[in-house]
Each structure stands twice: as C-alpha cells, then as structure tokens.
mmCIF file of C-alpha atoms in Angstrom:
data_model
loop_
_atom_site.group_PDB
_atom_site.id
_atom_site.type_symbol
_atom_site.label_atom_id
_atom_site.label_comp_id
_atom_site.label_asym_id
_atom_site.label_seq_id
_atom_site.Cartn_x
_atom_site.Cartn_y
_atom_site.Cartn_z
ATOM 1 C CA MET E 1 194.116 -81.832 -64.968
ATOM 2 C CA GLY E 2 192.806 -80.633 -68.339
ATOM 3 C CA GLU E 3 190.992 -77.764 -66.669
ATOM 4 C CA THR E 4 194.121 -76.786 -64.732
ATOM 5 C CA ALA E 5 196.256 -76.919 -67.862
ATOM 6 C CA LEU E 6 193.837 -74.801 -69.928
ATOM 7 C CA ILE E 7 192.539 -72.284 -67.403
ATOM 8 C CA HIS E 8 195.485 -71.773 -65.088
ATOM 9 C CA GLU E 9 198.471 -72.515 -67.338
ATOM 10 C CA LEU E 10 197.793 -72.279 -71.094
ATOM 11 C CA ILE E 11 195.601 -69.167 -71.226
ATOM 12 C CA PRO E 12 197.954 -67.091 -69.022
ATOM 13 C CA HIS E 13 200.960 -68.361 -70.999
ATOM 14 C CA ILE E 14 199.417 -67.427 -74.360
ATOM 15 C CA ASP E 15 198.255 -64.013 -73.134
ATOM 16 C CA ASN E 16 201.681 -63.249 -71.671
ATOM 17 C CA THR E 17 203.637 -64.534 -74.680
ATOM 18 C CA TYR E 18 201.630 -63.493 -77.742
ATOM 19 C CA ARG E 19 199.728 -60.426 -78.894
ATOM 20 C CA THR E 20 196.221 -61.491 -77.983
ATOM 21 C CA ILE E 21 193.007 -59.885 -76.905
ATOM 22 C CA ALA E 22 193.687 -60.888 -73.316
ATOM 23 C CA ASP E 23 190.126 -60.865 -72.033
ATOM 24 C CA ARG E 24 186.906 -62.778 -72.607
ATOM 25 C CA SER E 25 186.071 -60.833 -75.784
ATOM 26 C CA GLY E 26 189.039 -62.513 -77.490
ATOM 27 C CA ARG E 27 188.474 -66.076 -76.306
ATOM 28 C CA GLY E 28 186.226 -68.887 -77.438
ATOM 29 C CA LEU E 29 186.137 -72.605 -76.749
ATOM 30 C CA GLU E 30 185.393 -75.526 -79.028
ATOM 31 C CA GLY E 31 185.692 -79.223 -78.333
ATOM 32 C CA PHE E 32 184.446 -82.558 -79.625
ATOM 33 C CA SER E 33 183.278 -85.624 -77.654
ATOM 34 C CA THR E 34 185.147 -85.624 -74.343
ATOM 35 C CA GLY E 35 186.330 -82.167 -75.336
ATOM 36 C CA GLY E 36 182.697 -81.180 -75.889
ATOM 37 C CA ARG E 37 181.922 -82.062 -72.282
ATOM 38 C CA ALA E 38 185.001 -80.148 -71.151
ATOM 39 C CA VAL E 39 183.854 -77.091 -73.113
ATOM 40 C CA ALA E 40 180.426 -77.343 -71.468
ATOM 41 C CA ARG E 41 182.013 -77.468 -68.015
ATOM 42 C CA ASP E 42 184.493 -74.648 -68.620
ATOM 43 C CA MET E 43 182.022 -72.253 -70.285
ATOM 44 C CA PHE E 44 179.702 -72.461 -67.290
ATOM 45 C CA LYS E 45 182.425 -72.535 -64.647
ATOM 46 C CA TYR E 46 184.468 -69.656 -66.108
ATOM 47 C CA PRO E 47 182.076 -67.386 -68.053
ATOM 48 C CA GLU E 48 184.323 -64.439 -67.266
ATOM 49 C CA LEU E 49 187.017 -65.977 -69.506
ATOM 50 C CA PHE E 50 185.081 -66.809 -72.688
ATOM 51 C CA CYS E 51 182.670 -64.958 -74.986
ATOM 52 C CA SER E 52 181.666 -68.032 -76.989
ATOM 53 C CA ALA E 53 181.695 -71.810 -76.787
ATOM 54 C CA VAL E 54 180.908 -74.725 -79.106
ATOM 55 C CA PRO E 55 180.453 -78.084 -77.381
ATOM 56 C CA ILE E 56 180.256 -80.731 -80.120
ATOM 57 C CA GLY E 57 178.970 -84.275 -79.561
ATOM 58 C CA GLY E 58 179.573 -84.362 -75.808
ATOM 59 C CA GLY E 59 178.440 -87.437 -73.905
ATOM 60 C CA HIS E 60 176.623 -85.531 -71.187
ATOM 61 C CA GLN E 61 174.739 -88.598 -69.951
ATOM 62 C CA TRP E 62 177.781 -89.980 -68.113
ATOM 63 C CA GLU E 63 178.286 -86.776 -66.179
ATOM 64 C CA ARG E 64 174.575 -86.534 -65.393
ATOM 65 C CA ASN E 65 174.534 -90.113 -64.110
ATOM 66 C CA LEU E 66 177.614 -89.629 -61.952
ATOM 67 C CA SER E 67 176.198 -86.405 -60.512
ATOM 68 C CA ARG E 68 173.173 -88.466 -59.452
ATOM 69 C CA GLY E 69 175.279 -91.282 -57.969
ATOM 70 C CA ILE E 70 174.645 -93.706 -60.845
ATOM 71 C CA GLY E 71 177.649 -95.637 -62.117
ATOM 72 C CA GLU E 72 181.352 -95.244 -61.617
ATOM 73 C CA ASP E 73 184.036 -93.868 -63.918
ATOM 74 C CA LYS E 74 187.543 -93.006 -62.719
ATOM 75 C CA GLU E 75 188.020 -90.625 -65.652
ATOM 76 C CA LEU E 76 184.996 -88.610 -64.542
ATOM 77 C CA GLU E 77 185.194 -88.947 -60.770
ATOM 78 C CA GLY E 78 185.075 -85.150 -60.309
ATOM 79 C CA ALA E 79 181.692 -85.070 -62.061
ATOM 80 C CA ALA E 80 180.024 -86.571 -59.007
ATOM 81 C CA ASN E 81 181.047 -83.528 -56.964
ATOM 82 C CA GLY E 82 179.243 -80.914 -59.032
ATOM 83 C CA ASN E 83 181.979 -80.468 -61.639
ATOM 84 C CA ASN E 84 179.837 -81.634 -64.547
ATOM 85 C CA SER E 85 177.974 -80.147 -67.484
ATOM 86 C CA TRP E 86 174.598 -80.488 -65.726
ATOM 87 C CA ASP E 87 175.307 -79.110 -62.251
ATOM 88 C CA LEU E 88 177.531 -76.316 -63.588
ATOM 89 C CA ALA E 89 174.675 -75.262 -65.891
ATOM 90 C CA ASP E 90 172.452 -75.084 -62.798
ATOM 91 C CA ALA E 91 175.008 -72.877 -61.034
ATOM 92 C CA TYR E 92 175.532 -70.665 -64.095
ATOM 93 C CA ALA E 93 171.780 -70.102 -64.421
ATOM 94 C CA THR E 94 171.667 -68.628 -60.900
ATOM 95 C CA LEU E 95 174.515 -66.157 -61.450
ATOM 96 C CA THR E 96 173.222 -62.623 -61.667
ATOM 97 C CA THR E 97 176.549 -61.033 -62.569
ATOM 98 C CA ALA E 98 177.809 -63.578 -65.099
ATOM 99 C CA GLU E 99 178.616 -62.447 -68.594
ATOM 100 C CA GLU E 100 176.532 -64.369 -71.109
ATOM 101 C CA VAL E 101 178.486 -66.878 -73.161
ATOM 102 C CA ALA E 102 177.303 -67.286 -76.778
ATOM 103 C CA VAL E 103 176.800 -71.042 -77.049
ATOM 104 C CA LEU E 104 176.392 -73.203 -80.149
ATOM 105 C CA VAL E 105 175.629 -76.864 -79.392
ATOM 106 C CA VAL E 106 176.472 -79.154 -82.319
ATOM 107 C CA VAL E 107 175.006 -82.663 -82.491
ATOM 108 C CA VAL E 108 174.784 -85.380 -85.115
ATOM 109 C CA THR E 109 171.791 -87.661 -85.543
ATOM 110 C CA GLU E 110 173.644 -90.982 -85.913
ATOM 111 C CA ASP E 111 175.716 -90.484 -82.763
ATOM 112 C CA ASP E 112 175.096 -92.737 -79.762
ATOM 113 C CA LYS E 113 175.257 -89.495 -77.741
ATOM 114 C CA TYR E 114 172.494 -87.818 -79.757
ATOM 115 C CA GLN E 115 169.741 -88.416 -77.198
ATOM 116 C CA SER E 116 171.928 -87.318 -74.293
ATOM 117 C CA ASN E 117 172.631 -84.061 -76.120
ATOM 118 C CA LEU E 118 168.895 -83.539 -76.686
ATOM 119 C CA ASP E 119 168.325 -84.209 -72.977
ATOM 120 C CA TRP E 120 171.090 -81.765 -72.021
ATOM 121 C CA MET E 121 169.662 -79.065 -74.309
ATOM 122 C CA ALA E 122 166.231 -79.621 -72.713
ATOM 123 C CA HIS E 123 167.941 -79.080 -69.350
ATOM 124 C CA LEU E 124 169.448 -75.803 -70.631
ATOM 125 C CA ASP E 125 165.978 -74.798 -71.852
ATOM 126 C CA SER E 126 164.493 -75.524 -68.430
ATOM 127 C CA LEU E 127 167.108 -73.244 -66.857
ATOM 128 C CA GLY E 128 166.525 -70.429 -69.350
ATOM 129 C CA ILE E 129 170.072 -70.656 -70.716
ATOM 130 C CA SER E 130 170.152 -69.413 -74.286
ATOM 131 C CA TYR E 131 172.054 -71.270 -76.987
ATOM 132 C CA SER E 132 171.898 -72.021 -80.675
ATOM 133 C CA LYS E 133 171.971 -75.546 -82.009
ATOM 134 C CA PHE E 134 173.214 -77.107 -85.189
ATOM 135 C CA VAL E 135 172.017 -80.620 -86.004
ATOM 136 C CA VAL E 136 173.827 -82.624 -88.670
ATOM 137 C CA ASP E 137 171.879 -85.512 -90.185
ATOM 138 C CA GLY E 138 173.298 -88.821 -91.276
ATOM 139 C CA ILE E 139 176.735 -89.042 -89.687
ATOM 140 C CA GLY E 140 178.005 -90.684 -86.548
ATOM 141 C CA HIS E 141 180.396 -89.712 -83.783
ATOM 142 C CA GLU E 142 183.093 -88.218 -86.003
ATOM 143 C CA ALA E 143 184.802 -84.856 -85.833
#
C-alpha cells in the first residue's frame, strides 16, 4: 500500500496542487530502514519518475531470502513475487531505455544490516548498476 500511496496518489496530488518540477528531474527519494528498502524498490521499478535515490540502512536480506523462498513475513509477502530490491535491480539492469537514477547507498558499520547492504551493493556491482556509497563508522541502526 505504501507504493500505491506514493506513486499513484501522493506524487500526482503534489504535482497537481503545488508548483513543482512535475517530472523525474524534480524528484528524488530517500528512506531509512524499511523506507530504505522501499526506496530501493521504487527507484528500480519506476526510474522514469525519479532522478536520484538514497536508500539508507535497508534490510535487503529479508527481501532476498523471501525472493528465494526462504522464510515467511506477512509484511513482505509481495517480495517473494519479484517485488523486492534484488529482483527489481535485476530487471532494471536489463532495461535499455531506462533513465539512469543517481543512487547513493548509505550504510553504517554497527548496524545489524551492514553485511546485507554490502551483499546488496555487490549484487548491484555484478549487474553493472552504478551507485555511490557513503559508509558511516561507529553508529548503529539510527536515522
């Protein structure tokens, strides 16, 4: 429902109500933790809507596991059907007409999601998806 609210309701409402740059050149995404995973999904699923994205501290391992049939999580049940930060990266990498999204992945070293973010960035590397990274030492999973 978060995707529906953002993509199909909030963005059109803002663009129709306020003086915005109502195309991808005027839109960026940023989110932390669960929001970081959502940013990762939306930037790859809707590259025509966003010029930049900053997923921060996303727990990508849960989505990866569900996409591979490992575990169960009602909150993430859509992840098992390709709507996850791993499979959507795969799909994005094959698009020949997609606009490139400028991506900055932010991770912190004392976060229990640190390794999963390193794994996810290695996956992006393997797909040839460009991104910048910012690593913060010495703090945990805190915005």
